[in-house]
Amino acid sequence: MAGGEGTRLRPLTSNQPKPMVNLFNKPVMEYIIELLKKHNITDIVTTLQFLPQLIKNYYTDGSDLGVNLSYAIEEEPLGTAGSVKNTEDQIKDTFLVISGDAICDFDLKKAIQFHKRKKALVTIVLTRVENPLEYGVVIADKKGKISRFLEKPSWAQVFSDTVNTGIYILEPEIFSHIPPNTNIDFSKDLFPKLLKEGKPLYGYVSEGYWCDIGNIEQYRQVHTDILNDKTDVPIGGVKMGGKVWISKDSAIHPSVKFKGSAFIGTHCKIEEGVEIGDGTVIGNNVLINGGSKTNHAIIQDNAYIGGNVTLNGCVIGKNCDVKKGSHIQHGVVIGDDCLIGKNTMIKPNVKIYPFKSVDAGATVSRSIILETRGMRSLFGVNGISGISNVDITPELATRVAMAYGTSLPRESFVVASRDTNRVSRIIKR
C-alpha cells in the first residue's frame, strides 16, 4: 500500500509520496520490497494514489529488485480496504497486505503459517509497543481469536499493548465484503463489521522490530534505531569500528571526529575539522566544509553544508545549500532544493517547504510554507514588498497591523488608504 500523502511528514513529502522518502539513501518502500523478497513473496501489487508516476518511474516492473511489480491506481482516495478492492482482478489466492511506508523485520512466513493453520479469513499481524495511543489496539484470546478493536485510544481506554501493524493476511473471500468504489477502511470499518458477523478473525503477535514512520520524530527515530542495531534492516556501507558506516568513494579528512553512531553515503567529502555527532546520517554526494558540527542530523543527497555550520537534531532535504556560519536547531525540517543564506539562525521546530530561500543573516522563528523566502528584514527600499498571496498575505498584513498597534496609545485612530488593485483591497480589509 503506497498511496498515502504523508501529511505529517511534510515538508519531506510535499513533492514526493511518503513511500519514496529516503531512509539511508533508499526509499522506505524498497526495504519493504526486500523484506517480501526475503520471504519468497515476489508477486507484488502496489496501490497508488498520490503522485503515482514517481513510484512507477522509479520501480517500473520491479525486475531490478528481482520481483514482479504491478500497480493499481486510485483516482480518488478509497481508504485502506477500498484501495485493496481495486486490486481484486489481480489476486486469486491468499494474499498479504503491507504498508509501503513502515519499517519492520518480522518473520512473515510464520505469520502466513499461523493464518493457514487457523483457517482464518483475516489474520492481523500485531506487535507490542510502549505507547499504544497512536495505533489501533487489538485484543485476542489465548488461541489468537480477536474479540475487540479500538482505534487510537486515550490512556483511559487502553486495554492492551498489542497494536495493529497494518500487516494483514487475507483470503480472496474478503473482496465480497468490500463494496466497490467506496472509501472504506480495514480497521475502522471492515474488521469490526466482520467481527460482529462472527467471521474468523485472528491476531498473530510477531516478535521483531516495527516502526510506522508517521511523523518527523518517528522518521528520525527509525534512523537512530537502525544505527544502534535495534533491527537487522541492512544499511550498506563498511563498518569502520564502533557504529560508523562509510560507503564507497567518500573522502573523509583524518582530522574528522566521530562521536557515536553515524552513516556516510557514497561520493561524500568531509573536510578538515568537521565533527560528526551521534545519530548523524549523511546521504550521497554531500559536501561538508571545515569546522561544521552535526548531531542527530539527517542530511539527504546532494546537499552542500558550508563551513562552521551547526546542525542539531534537524533534517536537511535533497539538493539543499546551507551557507557558512548557519545554525539549524532541533526539530527543524528543510525541504528539498532550499537555499539557506550565510549566518542564518533557524529556531527549533521550524519547517521550511521545498524551493524556498532564506536571506543571509536572517533569524527564522516560524515555518516558511507559502512564502518564497525568509527575509532578514521586513522593510526594504519600497516598504514591504513581495508576491501577493505568497509573500504578502492577509496573515502578514495582520501581523504588521498588530506590531504597529502596540506602538500606539489607547483610543488612537488609524487611517488606511489603498489604490484600486484587488490585492490592496484584500490587504486593507
C-alpha positions as a printed NumPy array, in Angstrom:
array([[  0.   ,   0.   ,   0.   ],
       [  1.754,   3.125,  -1.236],
       [ -0.966,   5.692,  -1.819],
       [ -0.5  ,   7.905,   1.242],
       [  0.317,  11.608,   1.073],
       [  2.154,  11.601,   4.414],
       [  0.846,  14.991,   5.534],
       [  2.508,  14.679,   8.963],
       [  5.88 ,  14.178,   7.259],
       [  5.742,  17.438,   5.334],
       [  7.822,  19.171,   4.052],
       [  9.652,  15.901,   3.192],
       [  6.501,  14.681,   1.433],
       [  5.495,  17.977,  -0.187],
       [  6.943,  16.939,  -3.541],
       [  7.016,  13.141,  -3.293],
       [  4.845,  10.271,  -1.965],
       [  5.535,   9.081,   1.569],
       [  6.915,   5.656,   0.468],
       [  9.597,   7.474,  -1.566],
       [ 11.059,   9.315,   1.435],
       [ 14.723,   8.384,   1.817],
       [ 15.992,   6.143,   4.605],
       [ 19.755,   5.566,   4.443],
       [ 19.717,   6.645,   0.796],
       [ 16.95 ,   4.287,  -0.326],
       [ 13.195,   4.875,  -0.459],
       [ 11.358,   3.39 ,   2.53 ],
       [  9.275,   1.225,   0.196],
       [ 12.4  ,  -0.511,  -1.127],
       [ 13.064,  -2.001,   2.317],
       [  9.548,  -3.498,   2.304],
       [ 10.09 ,  -4.991,  -1.151],
       [ 13.347,  -6.536,   0.103],
       [ 11.537,  -7.955,   3.158],
       [  8.862,  -9.55 ,   0.935],
       [ 11.504, -10.989,  -1.387],
       [ 13.389, -12.422,   1.61 ],
       [ 10.216, -14.418,   2.438],
       [  9.757, -15.587,  -1.18 ],
       [  6.915, -13.166,  -1.902],
       [  7.773, -11.816,  -5.347],
       [  4.386, -11.086,  -6.998],
       [  3.56 ,  -7.627,  -5.684],
       [  0.672,  -5.28 ,  -6.497],
       [  1.211,  -1.685,  -5.366],
       [ -1.757,   0.594,  -4.667],
       [ -1.058,   4.211,  -5.646],
       [ -2.916,   7.494,  -5.304],
       [ -0.659,  10.496,  -4.513],
       [  1.907,  11.305,  -7.258],
       [  1.746,   7.728,  -8.589],
       [  4.035,   8.333, -11.564],
       [  7.053,   8.972,  -9.299],
       [  6.771,   5.455,  -7.856],
       [  6.047,   3.827, -11.217],
       [  9.005,   5.537, -12.885],
       [ 11.374,   4.531, -10.085],
       [ 10.455,   0.834,  -9.782],
       [  8.955,   0.122, -13.249],
       [  8.156,  -3.637, -13.305],
       [ 10.34 ,  -4.449, -10.273],
       [ 12.767,  -6.605, -12.262],
       [ 15.802,  -4.659, -10.992],
       [ 14.878,  -5.797,  -7.473],
       [ 14.045,  -9.353,  -8.541],
       [ 10.275,  -9.077,  -8.113],
       [  7.215,  -8.85 , -10.36 ],
       [  5.629,  -5.473,  -9.649],
       [  2.281,  -4.207, -10.953],
       [  0.142,  -1.218,  -9.968],
       [ -3.44 ,  -0.251,  -9.109],
       [ -4.103,   3.495,  -9.182],
       [ -6.955,   5.204,  -7.3  ],
       [ -8.476,   8.233,  -8.996],
       [ -9.596,   9.435,  -5.556],
       [ -8.771,   8.146,  -2.04 ],
       [-10.663,   4.917,  -1.285],
       [ -9.312,   4.095,   2.19 ],
       [ -7.179,   1.068,   3.034],
       [ -9.804,  -1.576,   2.193],
       [-11.141,   0.343,  -0.811],
       [ -7.683,   0.595,  -2.354],
       [ -7.132,  -3.16 ,  -1.929],
       [-10.544,  -3.809,  -3.539],
       [ -9.016,  -2.046,  -6.562],
       [ -6.593,  -4.983,  -6.963],
       [ -9.283,  -7.7  ,  -6.974],
       [ -8.756,  -8.71 , -10.589],
       [ -5.051,  -9.379,  -9.914],
       [ -5.43 , -11.559,  -6.782],
       [ -6.792, -15.125,  -6.765],
       [ -5.145, -16.702,  -3.698],
       [ -4.245, -15.994,  -0.066],
       [ -2.505, -12.614,  -0.023],
       [ -0.66 , -10.286,   2.329],
       [ -1.31 ,  -6.557,   2.726],
       [  1.625,  -4.472,   3.982],
       [  2.323,  -0.756,   4.186],
       [  4.964,   0.716,   1.911],
       [  5.909,   3.397,   4.434],
       [  6.811,   1.442,   7.577],
       [  9.961,  -0.441,   8.547],
       [  9.94 ,  -3.929,  10.057],
       [ 11.895,  -7.177,  10.159],
       [  9.047,  -9.584,  11.042],
       [  9.117, -13.242,  10.035],
       [  6.254, -13.106,   7.526],
       [  6.431, -16.859,   6.814],
       [  5.476, -17.67 ,  10.411],
       [  2.524, -15.284,  10.23 ],
       [  1.284, -16.908,   6.998],
       [  1.643, -20.4  ,   8.508],
       [ -0.401, -19.263,  11.544],
       [ -3.107, -17.878,   9.231],
       [ -3.43 , -21.147,   7.307],
       [ -3.339, -23.275,  10.44 ],
       [ -6.245, -21.289,  11.928],
       [ -8.186, -21.335,   8.641],
       [ -8.733, -17.617,   9.165],
       [-10.442, -15.188,   6.828],
       [ -8.315, -12.386,   8.292],
       [ -5.083, -12.508,  10.285],
       [ -3.819,  -9.213,  11.654],
       [ -0.124,  -9.1  ,  12.466],
       [  0.231,  -7.473,  15.885],
       [  3.176,  -6.158,  17.85 ],
       [  3.706,  -4.842,  21.368],
       [  4.505,  -1.15 ,  21.844],
       [  5.187,   1.043,  24.873],
       [  2.789,   3.791,  23.777],
       [ -0.347,   2.417,  22.049],
       [ -2.131,   5.793,  21.799],
       [ -1.259,   6.383,  18.123],
       [ -2.272,   2.928,  16.942],
       [ -5.261,   0.635,  16.736],
       [ -5.338,  -1.598,  19.833],
       [ -6.428,  -5.217,  19.299],
       [ -7.277,  -7.802,  21.948],
       [ -7.27 , -11.544,  21.266],
       [ -7.726, -14.712,  23.354],
       [ -5.023, -17.341,  24.017],
       [ -5.741, -19.019,  20.69 ],
       [ -5.339, -15.739,  18.835],
       [ -9.024, -15.151,  18.068],
       [ -9.796, -11.426,  18.046],
       [-12.516, -10.186,  20.372],
       [-12.167,  -6.394,  20.307],
       [-10.815,  -3.392,  18.35 ],
       [-10.198,   0.185,  19.389],
       [ -8.739,   2.798,  17.055],
       [ -6.269,   5.291,  18.607],
       [ -7.498,   5.102,  22.219],
       [ -6.944,   7.515,  25.095],
       [ -4.983,   6.29 ,  28.128],
       [ -8.277,   5.684,  29.918],
       [ -9.338,   3.33 ,  27.108],
       [ -6.087,   1.374,  26.703],
       [ -6.725,  -2.295,  27.475],
       [ -3.785,  -3.926,  25.664],
       [ -0.292,  -3.148,  24.411],
       [ -0.756,  -5.234,  21.247],
       [ -1.391,  -2.948,  18.302],
       [ -2.341,  -3.324,  14.672],
       [  0.751,  -3.034,  12.43 ],
       [ -1.291,  -2.695,   9.251],
       [  0.031,  -6.038,   8.007],
       [ -2.87 ,  -8.356,   7.105],
       [ -3.065, -11.866,   5.687],
       [ -6.369, -12.266,   3.858],
       [ -8.35 , -14.753,   1.816],
       [ -9.81 , -13.641,  -1.552],
       [-13.288, -14.039,   0.002],
       [-12.608, -10.696,   1.719],
       [-13.382,  -8.905,  -1.567],
       [-17.047,  -9.903,  -1.338],
       [-17.3  ,  -7.883,   1.896],
       [-15.866,  -4.674,   0.377],
       [-18.217,  -2.519,  -1.731],
       [-16.635,  -1.206,  -4.967],
       [-15.665,   2.457,  -5.413],
       [-16.294,   3.191,  -1.736],
       [-13.997,   4.822,   0.79 ],
       [-13.692,   2.096,   3.433],
       [-11.   ,   1.338,   5.999],
       [ -9.915,  -2.112,   7.198],
       [ -9.516,  -1.411,  10.91 ],
       [-12.235,   1.242,  11.374],
       [-14.979,  -0.172,   9.155],
       [-14.441,  -3.64 ,   7.721],
       [-12.868,  -5.652,  10.551],
       [-15.347,  -4.562,  13.278],
       [-18.2  ,  -5.454,  10.875],
       [-16.727,  -8.922,  10.184],
       [-16.222,  -9.45 ,  13.935],
       [-19.924,  -8.752,  14.576],
       [-20.809, -11.251,  11.847],
       [-18.737, -13.938,  13.584],
       [-16.149, -14.313,  10.823],
       [-12.82 , -15.96 ,  11.761],
       [-10.53 , -13.027,  12.588],
       [ -7.21 , -13.82 ,  14.258],
       [ -4.294, -11.852,  15.622],
       [ -0.71 , -13.04 ,  15.325],
       [  1.757, -11.34 ,  17.699],
       [  5.075, -11.053,  15.869],
       [  8.421, -10.574,  17.524],
       [ 10.868,  -8.141,  15.981],
       [ 11.214,  -4.503,  15.044],
       [  8.391,  -2.41 ,  13.61 ],
       [  8.104,   1.345,  13.198],
       [  5.333,   3.208,  11.428],
       [  7.01 ,   6.305,  10.003],
       [  4.052,   8.57 ,  10.617],
       [  5.746,  11.819,  11.605],
       [  9.126,  13.561,  11.637],
       [ 10.025,  12.319,  15.125],
       [  9.412,   8.696,  14.096],
       [ 11.379,   9.292,  10.898],
       [ 14.373,  10.454,  12.919],
       [ 13.888,   7.653,  15.46 ],
       [ 13.978,   4.867,  12.865],
       [ 17.377,   6.127,  11.668],
       [ 18.689,   6.03 ,  15.241],
       [ 17.253,   2.544,  15.855],
       [ 18.872,   1.121,  12.716],
       [ 22.223,   2.73 ,  13.561],
       [ 22.069,   1.188,  17.032],
       [ 21.326,  -2.353,  15.779],
       [ 17.758,  -2.491,  17.114],
       [ 16.762,  -4.169,  13.845],
       [ 18.532,  -6.262,  11.236],
       [ 17.473,  -3.932,   8.398],
       [ 20.592,  -3.692,   6.18 ],
       [ 22.006,  -0.207,   5.579],
       [ 25.041,  -0.885,   3.382],
       [ 28.466,   0.685,   3.684],
       [ 31.536,  -0.615,   5.507],
       [ 31.539,  -0.61 ,   9.294],
       [ 34.592,   1.347,  10.447],
       [ 34.793,   0.352,  14.111],
       [ 32.181,   1.269,  16.67 ],
       [ 28.946,   2.181,  14.913],
       [ 30.187,   4.202,  11.943],
       [ 29.289,   3.051,   8.404],
       [ 31.042,   4.619,   5.416],
       [ 30.072,   3.94 ,   1.806],
       [ 32.448,   3.709,  -1.132],
       [ 34.3  ,   6.61 ,  -2.748],
       [ 33.814,   9.026,   0.155],
       [ 36.73 ,  11.264,   1.164],
       [ 36.953,  11.974,   4.892],
       [ 39.78 ,  14.122,   6.281],
       [ 41.819,  12.354,   9.003],
       [ 41.005,  15.13 ,  11.485],
       [ 37.232,  14.484,  11.329],
       [ 35.902,  13.435,  14.752],
       [ 33.133,  10.872,  15.108],
       [ 31.166,  10.986,  18.371],
       [ 28.835,   7.978,  18.379],
       [ 26.944,   6.249,  15.575],
       [ 26.913,   7.655,  12.045],
       [ 26.366,   6.731,   8.402],
       [ 28.012,   8.369,   5.389],
       [ 26.814,   7.736,   1.828],
       [ 28.774,   7.427,  -1.42 ],
       [ 30.868,  10.172,  -3.085],
       [ 30.838,  12.414,   0.001],
       [ 33.573,  14.834,   1.013],
       [ 34.001,  15.829,   4.636],
       [ 36.698,  18.426,   5.197],
       [ 39.155,  19.21 ,   7.972],
       [ 37.881,  19.932,  11.468],
       [ 34.337,  18.619,  10.983],
       [ 32.695,  16.955,  13.989],
       [ 30.162,  14.226,  13.214],
       [ 27.969,  13.715,  16.285],
       [ 25.882,  10.737,  17.355],
       [ 22.971,   9.713,  15.125],
       [ 24.169,  11.599,  12.046],
       [ 23.076,  10.201,   8.657],
       [ 24.627,  11.697,   5.529],
       [ 23.313,  10.981,   2.018],
       [ 25.175,  10.573,  -1.273],
       [ 27.222,  13.361,  -2.909],
       [ 27.234,  15.563,   0.203],
       [ 29.982,  18.133,   0.836],
       [ 30.604,  19.397,   4.376],
       [ 33.118,  22.248,   4.711],
       [ 35.602,  22.587,   7.561],
       [ 34.619,  23.398,  11.121],
       [ 30.991,  22.279,  10.867],
       [ 29.297,  20.181,  13.543],
       [ 26.409,  17.741,  13.321],
       [ 24.424,  15.947,  15.995],
       [ 21.421,  13.673,  15.28 ],
       [ 21.179,  15.353,  11.881],
       [ 19.884,  13.729,   8.687],
       [ 21.413,  15.259,   5.554],
       [ 19.974,  13.986,   2.275],
       [ 21.564,  13.57 ,  -1.166],
       [ 23.461,  16.348,  -2.982],
       [ 23.411,  18.784,  -0.063],
       [ 26.138,  21.379,   0.469],
       [ 26.974,  22.345,   4.058],
       [ 29.237,  25.378,   4.372],
       [ 31.977,  25.962,   6.925],
       [ 31.254,  26.383,  10.646],
       [ 27.639,  25.32 ,  10.274],
       [ 25.887,  23.707,  13.254],
       [ 23.203,  21.087,  12.568],
       [ 21.447,  19.778,  15.658],
       [ 18.573,  17.274,  15.505],
       [ 17.387,  18.504,  12.105],
       [ 16.588,  17.117,   8.651],
       [ 18.118,  18.713,   5.551],
       [ 16.402,  17.772,   2.269],
       [ 17.938,  16.875,  -1.086],
       [ 19.871,  19.467,  -3.109],
       [ 19.907,  21.988,  -0.25 ],
       [ 22.594,  24.656,   0.087],
       [ 23.359,  25.701,   3.673],
       [ 25.857,  28.574,   3.657],
       [ 28.649,  29.072,   6.175],
       [ 28.042,  30.093,   9.767],
       [ 24.41 ,  28.972,   9.859],
       [ 22.858,  27.374,  12.952],
       [ 19.944,  24.989,  12.43 ],
       [ 18.331,  23.828,  15.641],
       [ 16.45 ,  20.795,  16.947],
       [ 13.289,  19.719,  15.149],
       [ 13.901,  21.841,  12.048],
       [ 12.995,  20.212,   8.72 ],
       [ 14.169,  21.815,   5.477],
       [ 12.527,  20.56 ,   2.278],
       [ 14.308,  19.805,  -0.995],
       [ 16.105,  22.463,  -3.071],
       [ 16.254,  25.173,  -0.412],
       [ 18.927,  27.862,  -0.083],
       [ 19.883,  28.911,   3.455],
       [ 21.982,  32.111,   3.436],
       [ 25.143,  32.508,   5.493],
       [ 24.985,  33.227,   9.234],
       [ 21.319,  32.255,   9.376],
       [ 19.665,  31.112,  12.593],
       [ 16.73 ,  28.722,  12.235],
       [ 14.9  ,  28.257,  15.533],
       [ 13.592,  24.892,  16.867],
       [ 10.746,  23.042,  15.085],
       [ 10.595,  25.389,  12.079],
       [  9.529,  23.76 ,   8.799],
       [ 10.823,  25.21 ,   5.521],
       [  8.992,  23.842,   2.487],
       [ 10.79 ,  22.934,  -0.78 ],
       [ 12.246,  25.537,  -3.167],
       [ 12.5  ,  28.338,  -0.584],
       [ 15.396,  30.665,   0.16 ],
       [ 16.38 ,  32.346,   3.409],
       [ 18.302,  35.638,   3.362],
       [ 21.801,  35.806,   4.828],
       [ 21.773,  36.782,   8.488],
       [ 18.051,  36.061,   8.933],
       [ 16.6  ,  34.59 ,  12.113],
       [ 13.706,  32.285,  11.214],
       [ 11.34 ,  31.52 ,  14.084],
       [  8.236,  30.372,  12.209],
       [  7.673,  27.977,   9.333],
       [  8.038,  29.115,   5.723],
       [  5.253,  27.386,   3.802],
       [  3.715,  29.666,   1.166],
       [  6.277,  32.479,   1.185],
       [  9.02 ,  32.351,  -1.459],
       [ 11.731,  33.28 ,   1.031],
       [ 12.585,  34.038,   4.615],
       [ 13.634,  37.692,   4.884],
       [ 16.285,  39.159,   7.134],
       [ 14.331,  42.417,   7.426],
       [ 10.697,  43.108,   6.653],
       [ 11.069,  46.628,   5.212],
       [ 13.039,  47.194,   2.01 ],
       [ 13.616,  50.277,  -0.175],
       [  9.95 ,  50.326,  -1.202],
       [  8.463,  49.311,   2.128],
       [  7.216,  45.743,   2.482],
       [  7.146,  44.043,  -0.885],
       [  6.693,  40.582,  -2.336],
       [  4.373,  38.361,  -4.364],
       [  0.703,  38.739,  -3.446],
       [ -0.814,  35.834,  -1.523],
       [  2.65 ,  34.218,  -1.353],
       [  4.944,  36.716,   0.393],
       [  2.262,  39.334,   1.102],
       [ -0.626,  37.501,   2.741],
       [ -3.579,  38.557,   4.923],
       [ -1.721,  36.915,   7.828],
       [  1.341,  39.109,   7.214],
       [ -0.874,  42.227,   6.999],
       [ -2.461,  41.3  ,  10.334],
       [  0.934,  40.795,  11.969],
       [  2.173,  44.178,  10.708],
       [ -1.006,  45.856,  11.983],
       [ -0.612,  44.195,  15.392],
       [  3.015,  45.307,  15.619],
       [  2.078,  48.876,  14.648],
       [ -0.816,  48.881,  17.092],
       [  1.434,  48.046,  20.042],
       [  3.276,  51.373,  19.488],
       [  0.115,  53.472,  19.774],
       [ -1.619,  54.753,  22.926],
       [ -5.173,  53.705,  23.766],
       [ -8.077,  55.399,  21.934],
       [ -5.834,  56.102,  18.902],
       [ -7.253,  56.382,  15.377],
       [ -5.537,  54.857,  12.325],
       [ -6.424,  55.816,   8.757],
       [ -5.667,  53.298,   5.983],
       [ -5.898,  54.06 ,   2.278],
       [ -5.377,  51.966,  -0.831],
       [ -5.235,  52.082,  -4.593],
       [ -7.689,  50.288,  -6.887],
       [ -5.793,  46.994,  -7.065],
       [ -7.73 ,  43.968,  -5.797],
       [ -4.761,  42.84 ,  -3.698],
       [ -4.706,  46.233,  -1.978],
       [ -8.372,  45.757,  -1.154],
       [ -7.636,  42.364,   0.475],
       [ -4.693,  43.689,   2.485],
       [ -6.636,  46.778,   3.691],
       [ -9.596,  44.674,   4.813]])
